[in-house]
Amino acid sequence: MTMYLVEYGETFIFIIMLIASIVALAVGAERILIFRKSLKNTEAILPTLTAEIRNGNLNSITSLASENPGNIYAKFSQFSVENYGAGHDGLSELQEGRIIGERIDLENHLSILNTLGNNAPFIGLLGTVLGVIKAFYGLGTLGSTGAEFVMRSISTALLATAAGLGVAIPVVMANNYFSRKLKIIQANLEILSREFLASLSRKK
């Protein structure tokens, strides 16, 4: 069993790296589509929403939300308008829950990228270790005549570490990108929440 692991473990690691890269690409593409949909027309919508909230034009906010059903800020504003009658404290609690819900939706599948980014280098290193073990086993079996085989085996083994880093680096960069976007979205939602609460306070 041990020798089978040593013999084919390195190949198995390369297969794992291939699968990991496919999964990372799929998750990254899916999250890009979700974030683009959630942030569509944001540059135009966000300042308009802020102005309409400050002016107390709730009907305009509803119209803007209906015209941009996928935009996260429009949806949040529509939700706030629908619960505007709950009062300051009630609306604040509802908005906080909504923000948490939106964050959970946007964070969906990001844990996969985080896991791959953290563990891909170690999986690649395991492949290198197995390859080096295989190389030295071959050296012990073939003796001095197997030096060329050993060198080839070690160079192939080092490719496993390179593959692990090749997967991990772009995955970590993608995860950091989405995490940064998520922080900005949450901050903007909290700003909109404060605008609605301030609007309620002015009407007292």
PDB file of C-alpha atoms in Angstrom:
ATOM      1  CA  MET A   1       0.000   0.000   0.000  1.00  0.00           C
ATOM      2  CA  THR A   2       2.826   2.368   0.941  1.00  0.00           C
ATOM      3  CA  MET A   3       4.744   1.672  -2.245  1.00  0.00           C
ATOM      4  CA  TYR A   4       1.587   2.120  -4.294  1.00  0.00           C
ATOM      5  CA  LEU A   5       1.147   5.541  -2.668  1.00  0.00           C
ATOM      6  CA  VAL A   6       4.746   6.472  -3.414  1.00  0.00           C
ATOM      7  CA  GLU A   7       4.521   5.209  -7.005  1.00  0.00           C
ATOM      8  CA  TYR A   8       1.267   6.888  -7.973  1.00  0.00           C
ATOM      9  CA  GLY A   9       0.805   9.519  -5.248  1.00  0.00           C
ATOM     10  CA  GLU A  10       2.571  12.212  -7.255  1.00  0.00           C
ATOM     11  CA  THR A  11       0.268  11.625 -10.240  1.00  0.00           C
ATOM     12  CA  PHE A  12      -2.728  11.684  -7.930  1.00  0.00           C
ATOM     13  CA  ILE A  13      -1.587  15.072  -6.579  1.00  0.00           C
ATOM     14  CA  PHE A  14      -1.413  16.496 -10.103  1.00  0.00           C
ATOM     15  CA  ILE A  15      -4.970  15.269 -10.715  1.00  0.00           C
ATOM     16  CA  ILE A  16      -6.084  16.975  -7.502  1.00  0.00           C
ATOM     17  CA  MET A  17      -4.411  20.209  -8.626  1.00  0.00           C
ATOM     18  CA  LEU A  18      -6.202  20.007 -11.975  1.00  0.00           C
ATOM     19  CA  ILE A  19      -9.560  19.470 -10.276  1.00  0.00           C
ATOM     20  CA  ALA A  20      -8.833  22.298  -7.821  1.00  0.00           C
ATOM     21  CA  SER A  21      -8.027  24.706 -10.642  1.00  0.00           C
ATOM     22  CA  ILE A  22     -11.272  23.794 -12.455  1.00  0.00           C
ATOM     23  CA  VAL A  23     -13.295  24.270  -9.266  1.00  0.00           C
ATOM     24  CA  ALA A  24     -11.589  27.612  -8.581  1.00  0.00           C
ATOM     25  CA  LEU A  25     -12.336  28.833 -12.106  1.00  0.00           C
ATOM     26  CA  ALA A  26     -15.983  27.761 -11.815  1.00  0.00           C
ATOM     27  CA  VAL A  27     -16.450  29.458  -8.434  1.00  0.00           C
ATOM     28  CA  GLY A  28     -14.634  32.591  -9.567  1.00  0.00           C
ATOM     29  CA  ALA A  29     -16.731  32.880 -12.735  1.00  0.00           C
ATOM     30  CA  GLU A  30     -19.963  32.316 -10.802  1.00  0.00           C
ATOM     31  CA  ARG A  31     -19.077  34.951  -8.197  1.00  0.00           C
ATOM     32  CA  ILE A  32     -18.103  37.456 -10.907  1.00  0.00           C
ATOM     33  CA  LEU A  33     -21.545  37.080 -12.483  1.00  0.00           C
ATOM     34  CA  ILE A  34     -23.263  37.484  -9.105  1.00  0.00           C
ATOM     35  CA  PHE A  35     -21.242  40.558  -8.132  1.00  0.00           C
ATOM     36  CA  ARG A  36     -21.722  42.166 -11.561  1.00  0.00           C
ATOM     37  CA  LYS A  37     -25.468  41.632 -11.360  1.00  0.00           C
ATOM     38  CA  SER A  38     -25.592  43.025  -7.829  1.00  0.00           C
ATOM     39  CA  LEU A  39     -23.540  46.100  -8.728  1.00  0.00           C
ATOM     40  CA  LYS A  40     -25.011  46.868 -12.171  1.00  0.00           C
ATOM     41  CA  ASN A  41     -25.416  50.633 -12.702  1.00  0.00           C
ATOM     42  CA  THR A  42     -24.220  51.288  -9.151  1.00  0.00           C
ATOM     43  CA  GLU A  43     -22.270  54.422 -10.087  1.00  0.00           C
ATOM     44  CA  ALA A  44     -25.501  56.065 -11.212  1.00  0.00           C
ATOM     45  CA  ILE A  45     -27.906  54.454  -8.735  1.00  0.00           C
ATOM     46  CA  LEU A  46     -26.097  54.967  -5.419  1.00  0.00           C
ATOM     47  CA  PRO A  47     -25.797  58.790  -5.535  1.00  0.00           C
ATOM     48  CA  THR A  48     -29.404  59.061  -6.757  1.00  0.00           C
ATOM     49  CA  LEU A  49     -30.674  56.873  -3.930  1.00  0.00           C
ATOM     50  CA  THR A  50     -28.789  58.935  -1.372  1.00  0.00           C
ATOM     51  CA  ALA A  51     -30.243  62.178  -2.731  1.00  0.00           C
ATOM     52  CA  GLU A  52     -33.791  60.822  -2.847  1.00  0.00           C
ATOM     53  CA  ILE A  53     -33.546  59.488   0.717  1.00  0.00           C
ATOM     54  CA  ARG A  54     -32.379  62.879   1.987  1.00  0.00           C
ATOM     55  CA  ASN A  55     -35.242  64.573   0.131  1.00  0.00           C
ATOM     56  CA  GLY A  56     -37.731  62.062   1.485  1.00  0.00           C
ATOM     57  CA  ASN A  57     -38.886  61.005  -2.000  1.00  0.00           C
ATOM     58  CA  LEU A  58     -39.894  57.441  -1.173  1.00  0.00           C
ATOM     59  CA  ASN A  59     -41.936  57.041  -4.364  1.00  0.00           C
ATOM     60  CA  SER A  60     -38.875  57.895  -6.463  1.00  0.00           C
ATOM     61  CA  ILE A  61     -36.872  55.287  -4.579  1.00  0.00           C
ATOM     62  CA  THR A  62     -39.542  52.679  -5.321  1.00  0.00           C
ATOM     63  CA  SER A  63     -39.516  53.589  -9.013  1.00  0.00           C
ATOM     64  CA  LEU A  64     -35.728  53.421  -9.173  1.00  0.00           C
ATOM     65  CA  ALA A  65     -35.753  50.030  -7.466  1.00  0.00           C
ATOM     66  CA  SER A  66     -38.317  48.650  -9.927  1.00  0.00           C
ATOM     67  CA  GLU A  67     -36.156  49.827 -12.827  1.00  0.00           C
ATOM     68  CA  ASN A  68     -33.062  48.098 -11.355  1.00  0.00           C
ATOM     69  CA  PRO A  69     -34.351  44.885  -9.756  1.00  0.00           C
ATOM     70  CA  GLY A  70     -30.949  43.212  -9.594  1.00  0.00           C
ATOM     71  CA  ASN A  71     -28.974  46.034  -7.999  1.00  0.00           C
ATOM     72  CA  ILE A  72     -28.244  45.309  -4.354  1.00  0.00           C
ATOM     73  CA  TYR A  73     -28.542  48.946  -3.235  1.00  0.00           C
ATOM     74  CA  ALA A  74     -31.867  49.395  -5.046  1.00  0.00           C
ATOM     75  CA  LYS A  75     -33.227  46.217  -3.452  1.00  0.00           C
ATOM     76  CA  PHE A  76     -32.051  47.315  -0.019  1.00  0.00           C
ATOM     77  CA  SER A  77     -33.633  50.742  -0.467  1.00  0.00           C
ATOM     78  CA  GLN A  78     -36.898  49.179  -1.613  1.00  0.00           C
ATOM     79  CA  PHE A  79     -36.865  46.940   1.463  1.00  0.00           C
ATOM     80  CA  SER A  80     -36.256  49.983   3.664  1.00  0.00           C
ATOM     81  CA  VAL A  81     -39.143  51.893   2.065  1.00  0.00           C
ATOM     82  CA  GLU A  82     -41.467  48.935   2.595  1.00  0.00           C
ATOM     83  CA  ASN A  83     -40.564  48.863   6.292  1.00  0.00           C
ATOM     84  CA  TYR A  84     -40.330  52.616   6.756  1.00  0.00           C
ATOM     85  CA  GLY A  85     -43.368  52.599   9.029  1.00  0.00           C
ATOM     86  CA  ALA A  86     -41.665  50.320  11.556  1.00  0.00           C
ATOM     87  CA  GLY A  87     -40.086  53.359  13.199  1.00  0.00           C
ATOM     88  CA  HIS A  88     -36.463  54.206  13.885  1.00  0.00           C
ATOM     89  CA  ASP A  89     -35.555  51.246  16.088  1.00  0.00           C
ATOM     90  CA  GLY A  90     -37.645  48.756  14.161  1.00  0.00           C
ATOM     91  CA  LEU A  91     -36.244  49.809  10.798  1.00  0.00           C
ATOM     92  CA  SER A  92     -32.720  49.746  12.181  1.00  0.00           C
ATOM     93  CA  GLU A  93     -33.108  46.129  13.329  1.00  0.00           C
ATOM     94  CA  LEU A  94     -34.681  45.060  10.045  1.00  0.00           C
ATOM     95  CA  GLN A  95     -31.955  46.726   8.002  1.00  0.00           C
ATOM     96  CA  GLU A  96     -29.239  45.124  10.075  1.00  0.00           C
ATOM     97  CA  GLY A  97     -30.767  41.714   9.430  1.00  0.00           C
ATOM     98  CA  ARG A  98     -31.054  42.475   5.720  1.00  0.00           C
ATOM     99  CA  ILE A  99     -27.401  43.514   5.509  1.00  0.00           C
ATOM    100  CA  ILE A 100     -26.357  40.267   7.181  1.00  0.00           C
ATOM    101  CA  GLY A 101     -28.507  38.321   4.718  1.00  0.00           C
ATOM    102  CA  GLU A 102     -26.988  40.104   1.725  1.00  0.00           C
ATOM    103  CA  ARG A 103     -23.496  39.432   3.052  1.00  0.00           C
ATOM    104  CA  ILE A 104     -24.259  35.731   3.445  1.00  0.00           C
ATOM    105  CA  ASP A 105     -25.521  35.555  -0.143  1.00  0.00           C
ATOM    106  CA  LEU A 106     -22.449  37.308  -1.523  1.00  0.00           C
ATOM    107  CA  GLU A 107     -20.069  35.196   0.575  1.00  0.00           C
ATOM    108  CA  ASN A 108     -21.610  31.998  -0.793  1.00  0.00           C
ATOM    109  CA  HIS A 109     -18.871  29.695  -2.232  1.00  0.00           C
ATOM    110  CA  LEU A 110     -16.075  32.109  -1.259  1.00  0.00           C
ATOM    111  CA  SER A 111     -15.081  29.641   1.457  1.00  0.00           C
ATOM    112  CA  ILE A 112     -14.113  27.257  -1.366  1.00  0.00           C
ATOM    113  CA  LEU A 113     -11.639  29.799  -2.747  1.00  0.00           C
ATOM    114  CA  ASN A 114     -10.312  30.447   0.745  1.00  0.00           C
ATOM    115  CA  THR A 115      -9.807  26.725   1.370  1.00  0.00           C
ATOM    116  CA  LEU A 116      -8.102  26.153  -1.980  1.00  0.00           C
ATOM    117  CA  GLY A 117      -5.853  29.185  -1.554  1.00  0.00           C
ATOM    118  CA  ASN A 118      -4.732  28.080   1.894  1.00  0.00           C
ATOM    119  CA  ASN A 119      -4.211  24.391   1.141  1.00  0.00           C
ATOM    120  CA  ALA A 120      -3.084  24.155  -2.496  1.00  0.00           C
ATOM    121  CA  PRO A 121       0.604  24.880  -1.648  1.00  0.00           C
ATOM    122  CA  PHE A 122       0.604  22.115   0.978  1.00  0.00           C
ATOM    123  CA  ILE A 123      -0.996  19.638  -1.421  1.00  0.00           C
ATOM    124  CA  GLY A 124       1.652  20.524  -3.990  1.00  0.00           C
ATOM    125  CA  LEU A 125       4.357  20.097  -1.358  1.00  0.00           C
ATOM    126  CA  LEU A 126       2.974  16.654  -0.548  1.00  0.00           C
ATOM    127  CA  GLY A 127       3.332  15.761  -4.221  1.00  0.00           C
ATOM    128  CA  THR A 128       6.954  16.909  -4.132  1.00  0.00           C
ATOM    129  CA  VAL A 129       7.673  14.837  -1.018  1.00  0.00           C
ATOM    130  CA  LEU A 130       6.151  11.741  -2.614  1.00  0.00           C
ATOM    131  CA  GLY A 131       8.140  12.374  -5.792  1.00  0.00           C
ATOM    132  CA  VAL A 132      11.411  12.741  -3.879  1.00  0.00           C
ATOM    133  CA  ILE A 133      10.690   9.540  -1.954  1.00  0.00           C
ATOM    134  CA  LYS A 134      10.072   7.789  -5.276  1.00  0.00           C
ATOM    135  CA  ALA A 135      13.329   9.199  -6.662  1.00  0.00           C
ATOM    136  CA  PHE A 136      15.439   8.010  -3.732  1.00  0.00           C
ATOM    137  CA  TYR A 137      13.728   4.638  -3.781  1.00  0.00           C
ATOM    138  CA  GLY A 138      14.701   4.378  -7.439  1.00  0.00           C
ATOM    139  CA  LEU A 139      18.259   5.373  -6.561  1.00  0.00           C
ATOM    140  CA  GLY A 140      18.407   2.620  -3.943  1.00  0.00           C
ATOM    141  CA  THR A 141      17.067   0.099  -6.430  1.00  0.00           C
ATOM    142  CA  LEU A 142      19.066   1.088  -9.511  1.00  0.00           C
ATOM    143  CA  GLY A 143      22.242   2.211  -7.775  1.00  0.00           C
ATOM    144  CA  SER A 144      24.623   4.615  -9.490  1.00  0.00           C
ATOM    145  CA  THR A 145      23.205   3.695 -12.906  1.00  0.00           C
ATOM    146  CA  GLY A 146      19.896   5.304 -11.942  1.00  0.00           C
ATOM    147  CA  ALA A 147      21.245   8.830 -11.388  1.00  0.00           C
ATOM    148  CA  GLU A 148      19.604  10.153 -14.545  1.00  0.00           C
ATOM    149  CA  PHE A 149      16.269   8.627 -13.534  1.00  0.00           C
ATOM    150  CA  VAL A 150      16.566  10.191 -10.084  1.00  0.00           C
ATOM    151  CA  MET A 151      17.253  13.657 -11.482  1.00  0.00           C
ATOM    152  CA  ARG A 152      14.232  13.431 -13.764  1.00  0.00           C
ATOM    153  CA  SER A 153      12.068  12.214 -10.892  1.00  0.00           C
ATOM    154  CA  ILE A 154      13.159  15.050  -8.606  1.00  0.00           C
ATOM    155  CA  SER A 155      12.539  17.695 -11.275  1.00  0.00           C
ATOM    156  CA  THR A 156       9.078  16.251 -11.875  1.00  0.00           C
ATOM    157  CA  ALA A 157       8.460  16.206  -8.134  1.00  0.00           C
ATOM    158  CA  LEU A 158       9.287  19.904  -7.878  1.00  0.00           C
ATOM    159  CA  LEU A 159       6.613  20.590 -10.481  1.00  0.00           C
ATOM    160  CA  ALA A 160       4.030  19.515  -7.900  1.00  0.00           C
ATOM    161  CA  THR A 161       5.025  22.393  -5.634  1.00  0.00           C
ATOM    162  CA  ALA A 162       4.978  24.756  -8.605  1.00  0.00           C
ATOM    163  CA  ALA A 163       1.496  23.492  -9.503  1.00  0.00           C
ATOM    164  CA  GLY A 164       0.318  24.088  -5.933  1.00  0.00           C
ATOM    165  CA  LEU A 165       1.617  27.643  -5.999  1.00  0.00           C
ATOM    166  CA  GLY A 166       0.216  28.128  -9.497  1.00  0.00           C
ATOM    167  CA  VAL A 167      -3.238  27.296  -8.184  1.00  0.00           C
ATOM    168  CA  ALA A 168      -2.927  29.089  -4.842  1.00  0.00           C
ATOM    169  CA  ILE A 169      -1.641  32.495  -6.004  1.00  0.00           C
ATOM    170  CA  PRO A 170      -4.493  33.411  -8.413  1.00  0.00           C
ATOM    171  CA  VAL A 171      -7.062  31.872  -6.062  1.00  0.00           C
ATOM    172  CA  VAL A 172      -5.840  34.002  -3.142  1.00  0.00           C
ATOM    173  CA  MET A 173      -5.848  37.089  -5.359  1.00  0.00           C
ATOM    174  CA  ALA A 174      -9.430  36.345  -6.468  1.00  0.00           C
ATOM    175  CA  ASN A 175     -10.545  35.727  -2.893  1.00  0.00           C
ATOM    176  CA  ASN A 176      -8.993  39.010  -1.758  1.00  0.00           C
ATOM    177  CA  TYR A 177     -10.713  40.820  -4.632  1.00  0.00           C
ATOM    178  CA  PHE A 178     -14.138  39.473  -3.691  1.00  0.00           C
ATOM    179  CA  SER A 179     -13.534  40.125   0.010  1.00  0.00           C
ATOM    180  CA  ARG A 180     -12.620  43.736  -0.771  1.00  0.00           C
ATOM    181  CA  LYS A 181     -15.750  44.147  -2.917  1.00  0.00           C
ATOM    182  CA  LEU A 182     -17.830  42.648  -0.134  1.00  0.00           C
ATOM    183  CA  LYS A 183     -16.479  45.130   2.425  1.00  0.00           C
ATOM    184  CA  ILE A 184     -17.297  48.051   0.112  1.00  0.00           C
ATOM    185  CA  ILE A 185     -20.828  46.751  -0.472  1.00  0.00           C
ATOM    186  CA  GLN A 186     -21.443  46.290   3.239  1.00  0.00           C
ATOM    187  CA  ALA A 187     -20.120  49.784   3.981  1.00  0.00           C
ATOM    188  CA  ASN A 188     -22.410  51.324   1.345  1.00  0.00           C
ATOM    189  CA  LEU A 189     -25.418  49.412   2.679  1.00  0.00           C
ATOM    190  CA  GLU A 190     -24.683  50.702   6.166  1.00  0.00           C
ATOM    191  CA  ILE A 191     -24.455  54.257   4.764  1.00  0.00           C
ATOM    192  CA  LEU A 192     -27.858  53.853   3.112  1.00  0.00           C
ATOM    193  CA  SER A 193     -29.231  52.502   6.377  1.00  0.00           C
ATOM    194  CA  ARG A 194     -27.986  55.552   8.249  1.00  0.00           C
ATOM    195  CA  GLU A 195     -29.518  57.816   5.592  1.00  0.00           C
ATOM    196  CA  PHE A 196     -32.934  56.184   6.078  1.00  0.00           C
ATOM    197  CA  LEU A 197     -32.680  56.380   9.857  1.00  0.00           C
ATOM    198  CA  ALA A 198     -31.631  60.026   9.668  1.00  0.00           C
ATOM    199  CA  SER A 199     -34.594  60.697   7.381  1.00  0.00           C
ATOM    200  CA  LEU A 200     -36.908  59.176   9.984  1.00  0.00           C
ATOM    201  CA  SER A 201     -35.345  61.283  12.725  1.00  0.00           C
ATOM    202  CA  ARG A 202     -35.901  64.482  10.718  1.00  0.00           C
ATOM    203  CA  LYS A 203     -39.611  63.683  10.414  1.00  0.00           C
ATOM    204  CA  LYS A 204     -40.135  63.473  14.157  1.00  0.00           C
TER     205      LYS A 204
END
